[in-house]
Tab-separated table of C-alpha atoms in Angstrom:
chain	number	residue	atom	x	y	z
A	1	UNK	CA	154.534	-24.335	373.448
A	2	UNK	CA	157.418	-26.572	373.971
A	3	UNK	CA	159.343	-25.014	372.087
A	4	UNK	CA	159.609	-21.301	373.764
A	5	UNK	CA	162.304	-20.484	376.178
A	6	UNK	CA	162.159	-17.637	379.101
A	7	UNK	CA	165.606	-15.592	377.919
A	8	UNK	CA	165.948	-12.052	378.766
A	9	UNK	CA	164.157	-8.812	376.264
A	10	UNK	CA	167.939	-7.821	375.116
A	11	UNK	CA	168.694	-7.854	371.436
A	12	UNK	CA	171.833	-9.615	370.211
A	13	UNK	CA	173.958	-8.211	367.494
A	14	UNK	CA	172.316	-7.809	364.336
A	15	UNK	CA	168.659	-7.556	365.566
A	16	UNK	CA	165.927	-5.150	365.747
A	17	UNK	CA	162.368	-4.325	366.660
A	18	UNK	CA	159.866	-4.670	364.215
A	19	UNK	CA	156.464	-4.741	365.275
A	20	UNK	CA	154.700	-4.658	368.720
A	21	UNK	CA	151.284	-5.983	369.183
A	22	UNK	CA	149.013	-5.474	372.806
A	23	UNK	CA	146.751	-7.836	375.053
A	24	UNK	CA	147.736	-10.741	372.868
A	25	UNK	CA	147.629	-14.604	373.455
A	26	UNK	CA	148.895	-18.184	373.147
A	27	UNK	CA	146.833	-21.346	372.193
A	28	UNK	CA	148.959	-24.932	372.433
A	29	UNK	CA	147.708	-26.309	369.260
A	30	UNK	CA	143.779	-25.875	370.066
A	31	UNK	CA	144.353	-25.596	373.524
A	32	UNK	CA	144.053	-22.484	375.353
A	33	UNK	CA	147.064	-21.626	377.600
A	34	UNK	CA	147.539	-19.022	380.660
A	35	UNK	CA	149.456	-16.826	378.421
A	36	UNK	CA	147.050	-14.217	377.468
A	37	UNK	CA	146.365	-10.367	377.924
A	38	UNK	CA	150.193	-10.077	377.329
A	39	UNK	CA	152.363	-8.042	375.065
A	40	UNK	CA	154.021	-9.136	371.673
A	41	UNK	CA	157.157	-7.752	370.429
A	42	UNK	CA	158.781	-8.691	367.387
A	43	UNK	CA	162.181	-8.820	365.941
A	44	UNK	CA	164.178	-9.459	363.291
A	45	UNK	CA	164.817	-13.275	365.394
A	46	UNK	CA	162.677	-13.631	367.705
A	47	UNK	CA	159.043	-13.206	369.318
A	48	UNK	CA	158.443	-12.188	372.793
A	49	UNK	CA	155.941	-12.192	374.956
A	50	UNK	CA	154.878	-10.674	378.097
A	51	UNK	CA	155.054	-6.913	379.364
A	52	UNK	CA	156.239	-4.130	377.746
A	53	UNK	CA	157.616	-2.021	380.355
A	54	UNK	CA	159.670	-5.196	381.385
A	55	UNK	CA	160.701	-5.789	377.781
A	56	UNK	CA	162.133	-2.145	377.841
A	57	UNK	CA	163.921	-3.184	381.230
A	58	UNK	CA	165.526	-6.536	379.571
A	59	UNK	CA	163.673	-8.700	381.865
A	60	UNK	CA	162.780	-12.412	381.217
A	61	UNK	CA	160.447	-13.138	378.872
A	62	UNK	CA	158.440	-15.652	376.923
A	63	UNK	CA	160.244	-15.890	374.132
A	64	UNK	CA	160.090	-17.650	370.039
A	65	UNK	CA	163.139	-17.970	367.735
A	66	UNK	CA	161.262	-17.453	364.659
A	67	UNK	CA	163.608	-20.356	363.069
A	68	UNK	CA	161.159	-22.731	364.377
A	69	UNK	CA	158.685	-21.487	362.161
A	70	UNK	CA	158.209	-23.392	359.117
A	71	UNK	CA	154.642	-21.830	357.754
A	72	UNK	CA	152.268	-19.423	358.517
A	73	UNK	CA	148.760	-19.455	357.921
A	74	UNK	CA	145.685	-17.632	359.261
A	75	UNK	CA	142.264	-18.499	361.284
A	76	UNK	CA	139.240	-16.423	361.543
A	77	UNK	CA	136.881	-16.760	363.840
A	78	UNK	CA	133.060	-14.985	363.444
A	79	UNK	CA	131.648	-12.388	365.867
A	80	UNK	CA	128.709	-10.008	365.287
A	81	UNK	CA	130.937	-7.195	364.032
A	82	UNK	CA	134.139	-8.320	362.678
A	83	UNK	CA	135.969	-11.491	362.154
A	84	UNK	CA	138.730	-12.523	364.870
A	85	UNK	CA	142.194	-13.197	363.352
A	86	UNK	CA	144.653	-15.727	364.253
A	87	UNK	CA	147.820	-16.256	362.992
A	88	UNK	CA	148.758	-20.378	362.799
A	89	UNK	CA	152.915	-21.216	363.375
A	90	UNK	CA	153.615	-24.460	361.761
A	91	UNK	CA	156.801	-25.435	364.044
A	92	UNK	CA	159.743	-27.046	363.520
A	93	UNK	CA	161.482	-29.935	365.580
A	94	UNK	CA	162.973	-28.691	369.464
A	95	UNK	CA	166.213	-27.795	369.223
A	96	UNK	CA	168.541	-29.275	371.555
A	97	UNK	CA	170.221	-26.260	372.781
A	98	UNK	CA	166.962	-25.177	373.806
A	99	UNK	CA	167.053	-23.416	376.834
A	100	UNK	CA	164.019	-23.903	379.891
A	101	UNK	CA	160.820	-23.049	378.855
A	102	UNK	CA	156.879	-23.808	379.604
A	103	UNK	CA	155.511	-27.231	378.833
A	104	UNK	CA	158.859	-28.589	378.216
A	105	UNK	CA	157.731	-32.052	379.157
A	106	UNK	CA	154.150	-31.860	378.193
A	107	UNK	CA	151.802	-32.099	374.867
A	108	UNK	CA	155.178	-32.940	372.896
A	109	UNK	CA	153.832	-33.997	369.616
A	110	UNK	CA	151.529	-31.128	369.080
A	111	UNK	CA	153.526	-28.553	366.654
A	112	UNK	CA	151.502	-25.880	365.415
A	113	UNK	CA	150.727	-22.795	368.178
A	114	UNK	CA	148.393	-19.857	367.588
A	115	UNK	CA	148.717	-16.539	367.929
A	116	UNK	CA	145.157	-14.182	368.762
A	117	UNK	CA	144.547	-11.134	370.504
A	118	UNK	CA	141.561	-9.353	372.226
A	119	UNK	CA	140.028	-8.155	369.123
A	120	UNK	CA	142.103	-10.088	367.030
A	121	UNK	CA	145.542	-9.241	365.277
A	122	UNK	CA	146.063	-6.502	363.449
A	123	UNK	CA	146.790	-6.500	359.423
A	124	UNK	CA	149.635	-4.440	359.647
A	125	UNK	CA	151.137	-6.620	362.649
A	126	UNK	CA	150.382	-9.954	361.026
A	127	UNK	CA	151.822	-8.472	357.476
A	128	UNK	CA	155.261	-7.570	359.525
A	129	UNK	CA	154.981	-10.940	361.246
A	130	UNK	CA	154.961	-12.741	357.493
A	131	UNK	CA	157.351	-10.797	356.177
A	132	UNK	CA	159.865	-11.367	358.736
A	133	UNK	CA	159.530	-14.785	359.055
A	134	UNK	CA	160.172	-15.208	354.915
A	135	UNK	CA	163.224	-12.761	355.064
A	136	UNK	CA	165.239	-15.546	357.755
A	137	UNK	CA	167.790	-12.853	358.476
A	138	UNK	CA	169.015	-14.729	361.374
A	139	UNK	CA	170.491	-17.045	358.526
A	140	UNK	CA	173.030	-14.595	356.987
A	141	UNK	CA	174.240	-14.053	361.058
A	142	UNK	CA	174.642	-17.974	360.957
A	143	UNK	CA	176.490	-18.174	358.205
A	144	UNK	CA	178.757	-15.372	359.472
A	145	UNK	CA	179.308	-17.423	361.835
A	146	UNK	CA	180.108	-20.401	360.065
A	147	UNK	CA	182.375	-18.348	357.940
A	148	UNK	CA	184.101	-17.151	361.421
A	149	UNK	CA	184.616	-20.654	362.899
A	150	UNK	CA	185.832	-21.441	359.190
A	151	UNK	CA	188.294	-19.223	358.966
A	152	UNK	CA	189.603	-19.314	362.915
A	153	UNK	CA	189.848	-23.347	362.346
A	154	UNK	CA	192.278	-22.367	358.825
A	155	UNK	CA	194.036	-19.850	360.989
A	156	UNK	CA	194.924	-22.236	363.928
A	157	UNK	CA	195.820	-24.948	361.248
A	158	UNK	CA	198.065	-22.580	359.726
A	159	UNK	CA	199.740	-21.441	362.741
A	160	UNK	CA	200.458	-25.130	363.402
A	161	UNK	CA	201.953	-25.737	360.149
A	162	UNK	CA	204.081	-22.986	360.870
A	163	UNK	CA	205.178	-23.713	364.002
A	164	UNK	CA	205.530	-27.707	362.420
A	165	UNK	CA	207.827	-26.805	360.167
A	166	UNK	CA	209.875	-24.008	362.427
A	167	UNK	CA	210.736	-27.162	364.462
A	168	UNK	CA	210.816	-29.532	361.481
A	169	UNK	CA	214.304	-26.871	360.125
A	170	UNK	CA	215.797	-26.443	364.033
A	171	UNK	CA	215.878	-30.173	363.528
A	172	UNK	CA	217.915	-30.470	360.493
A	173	UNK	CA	219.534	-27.709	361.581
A	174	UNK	CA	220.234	-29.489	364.987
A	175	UNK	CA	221.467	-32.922	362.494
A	176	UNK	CA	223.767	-30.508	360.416
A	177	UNK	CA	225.305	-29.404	363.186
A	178	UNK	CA	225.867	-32.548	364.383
A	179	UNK	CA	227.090	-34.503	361.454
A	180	UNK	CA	229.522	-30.839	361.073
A	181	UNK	CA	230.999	-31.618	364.306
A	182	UNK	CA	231.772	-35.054	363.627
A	183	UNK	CA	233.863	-34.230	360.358
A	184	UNK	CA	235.432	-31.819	362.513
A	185	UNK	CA	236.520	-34.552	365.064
A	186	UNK	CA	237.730	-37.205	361.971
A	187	UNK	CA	239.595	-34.065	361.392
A	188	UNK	CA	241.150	-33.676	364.585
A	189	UNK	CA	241.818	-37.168	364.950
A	190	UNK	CA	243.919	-36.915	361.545
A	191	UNK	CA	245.560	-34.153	363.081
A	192	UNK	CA	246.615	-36.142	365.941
A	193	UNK	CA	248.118	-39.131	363.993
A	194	UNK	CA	250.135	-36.327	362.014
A	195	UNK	CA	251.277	-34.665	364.668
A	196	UNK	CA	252.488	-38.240	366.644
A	197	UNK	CA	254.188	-39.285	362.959
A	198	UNK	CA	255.550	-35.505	362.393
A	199	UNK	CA	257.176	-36.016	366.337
A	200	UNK	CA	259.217	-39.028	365.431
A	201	UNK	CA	259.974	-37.735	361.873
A	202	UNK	CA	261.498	-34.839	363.545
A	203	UNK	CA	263.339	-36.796	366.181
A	204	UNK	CA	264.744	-39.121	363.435
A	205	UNK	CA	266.036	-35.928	361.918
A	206	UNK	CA	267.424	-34.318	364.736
A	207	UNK	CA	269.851	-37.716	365.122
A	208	UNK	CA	271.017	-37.193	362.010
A	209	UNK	CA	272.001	-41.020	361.655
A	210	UNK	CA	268.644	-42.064	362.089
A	211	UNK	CA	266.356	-43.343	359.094
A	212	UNK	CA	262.646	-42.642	358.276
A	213	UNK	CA	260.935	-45.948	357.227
A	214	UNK	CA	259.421	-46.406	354.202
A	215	UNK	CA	256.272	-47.017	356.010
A	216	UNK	CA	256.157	-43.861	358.112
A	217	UNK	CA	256.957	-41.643	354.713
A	218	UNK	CA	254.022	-43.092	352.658
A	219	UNK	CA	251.881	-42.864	356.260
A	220	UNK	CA	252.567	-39.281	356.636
A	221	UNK	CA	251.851	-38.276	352.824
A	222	UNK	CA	248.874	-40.343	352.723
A	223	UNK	CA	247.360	-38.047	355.648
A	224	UNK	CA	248.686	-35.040	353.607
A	225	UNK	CA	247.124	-36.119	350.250
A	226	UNK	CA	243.805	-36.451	352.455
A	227	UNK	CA	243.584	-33.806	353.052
A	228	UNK	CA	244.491	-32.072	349.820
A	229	UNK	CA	248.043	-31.315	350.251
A	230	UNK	CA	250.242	-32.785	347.270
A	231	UNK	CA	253.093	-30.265	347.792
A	232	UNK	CA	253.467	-29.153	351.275
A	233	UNK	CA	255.726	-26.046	352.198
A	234	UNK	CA	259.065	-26.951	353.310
A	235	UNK	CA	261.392	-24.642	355.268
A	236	UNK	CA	264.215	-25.581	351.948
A	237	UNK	CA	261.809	-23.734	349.496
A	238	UNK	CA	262.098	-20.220	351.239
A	239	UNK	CA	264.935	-17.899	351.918
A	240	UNK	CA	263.708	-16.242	355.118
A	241	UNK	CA	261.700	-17.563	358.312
A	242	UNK	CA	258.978	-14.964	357.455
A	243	UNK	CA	258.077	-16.141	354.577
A	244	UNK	CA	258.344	-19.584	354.939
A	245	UNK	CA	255.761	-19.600	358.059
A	246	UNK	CA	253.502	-16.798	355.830
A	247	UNK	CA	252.900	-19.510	353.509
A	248	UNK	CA	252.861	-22.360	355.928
A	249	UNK	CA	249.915	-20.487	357.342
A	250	UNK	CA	248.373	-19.846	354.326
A	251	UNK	CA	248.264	-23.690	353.394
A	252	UNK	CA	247.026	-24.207	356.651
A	253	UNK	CA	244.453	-21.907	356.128
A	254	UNK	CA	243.487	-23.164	352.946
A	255	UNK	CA	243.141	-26.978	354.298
A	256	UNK	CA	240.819	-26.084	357.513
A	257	UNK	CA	238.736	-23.733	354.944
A	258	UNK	CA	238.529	-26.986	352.434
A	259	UNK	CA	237.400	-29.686	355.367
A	260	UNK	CA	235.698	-27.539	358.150
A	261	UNK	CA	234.025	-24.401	356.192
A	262	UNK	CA	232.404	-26.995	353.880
A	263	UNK	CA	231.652	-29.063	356.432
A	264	UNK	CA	230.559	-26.839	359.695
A	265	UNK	CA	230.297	-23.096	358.517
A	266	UNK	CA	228.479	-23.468	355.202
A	267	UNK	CA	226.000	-25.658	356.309
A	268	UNK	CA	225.422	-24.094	359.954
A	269	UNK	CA	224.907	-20.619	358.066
A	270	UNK	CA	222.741	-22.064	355.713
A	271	UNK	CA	220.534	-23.690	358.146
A	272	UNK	CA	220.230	-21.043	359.983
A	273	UNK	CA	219.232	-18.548	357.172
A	274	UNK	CA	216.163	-21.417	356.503
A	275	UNK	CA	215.147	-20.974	360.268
């Protein structure tokens, strides 16, 4: 008897009544026990015990998962006009989720209970009892549930390999970005040692009598070959203003589109299209 529980009469998902059985009884192995003159009802899961009206109510109840059943067999017992039937439950090891129940403590290694009733148990009870026990539908509802946990465990890992490797690309995103910015400032550092070379190449001119060095010359073309200019525009190579800054610009252009669009706008766009 150790291994009944007092739960309340409501069916779980996926179970049913199958058989009901009146002023029924409990023996603990051989033992008689104070369950007796009570009511059996039997599902698709599980076996209860007690009254009916407070089975219909939901009330709590002896109850039997029929998973601890592991065989069946039967017991007659002779009287002067019929023979007594008893149904014997071969039971299976306590679970440890088991929940409160009679004799908890007590007569621990007996596992086998019997099942009788005033006049003994009916064939057509006993034949539904069998026949429940061998189906074990409670085993398609645990693998359902196995199957659930299954596929909520893959869902949560893929969810975190998602989110992994969203942060994995704002990363190298983040690093392009960076390294972008840094060509950018070798850039603007250039810039700033042509524009301090340009300043005294243009003073030089302006006093006419002044020379450019050798040094400066080579400087300032090396800094123009760097950054892809081998034959910049010169005011002396256009007849007009206009067009002499319209292609200026357009060299210009050209140059910042060569070292920062390969640099900082390619690869920012292209990280961001992976995000």
């Amino acid at each position: 008897m150790n291994r009944f529980e007092y739960l309340e009469s409501k069916l779980i998902e996926n179970e049913s009544i199958v058989a009901k059985e009146k002023y029924s009884k409990f023996y603990n192995g051989n033992e008689k026990t104070r369950f007796a003159d009570g009511d059996l009802v039997l599902t698709s899961h599980r076996l209860f015990w007690g009254s009916h009206e407070e089975f219909q109510k939901g009330s709590v109840q002896l109850c039997l998962r029929l998973s601890y059943i592991q065989s069946i067999t039967e017991e007659s017992g002779s009287y002067i006009f019929t023979k007594k039937k008893r149904l014997i439950c071969h039971l299976g090891p306590v679970d440890s989720n088991k929940l409160v129940g009679p004799l908890d403590n007590l007569n621990c290694n007996i596992d086998f209970i019997k099942i009788s009733s005033k006049s003994g148990l009916s064939e057509d009870f006993m034949k539904a009892f069998r026949s429940t026990v061998n189906a074990k539908i409670w085993l398609v509802d645990e693998s359902k549930d196995e199957s659930n946990k299954k596929t909520c465990i893959k869902l949560r890992t893929g969810i975190v390999g998602i989110e992994r490797s969203i942060i994995s690309k704002q990363q190298e995103t983040d690093k392009n970005i960076s390294k972008a910015f840094k060509d950018l400032d070798v850039l603007m550092n250039m810039a700033q040692d042509m524009v301090k070379i340009s300043k005294v190449i243009s003073g030089k001119i302006k006093e006419r009598n002044a020379d450019i060095s050798e040094d400066e010359t080579i400087k300032f073309k090396t800094y123009l070959m760097s950054l892809g200019i081998e034959d910049p525009v010169t005011r002396n190579n256009f007849q007009s203003n206009s067009e002499y800054y319209k292609n200026l610009a357009k060299e210009i252009t050209e140059v910042l589109l060569d070292v920062v669009g390969v640099s900082l706008i390619n690869t920012t766009i292209t990280s961001l299209i992976n995000c």
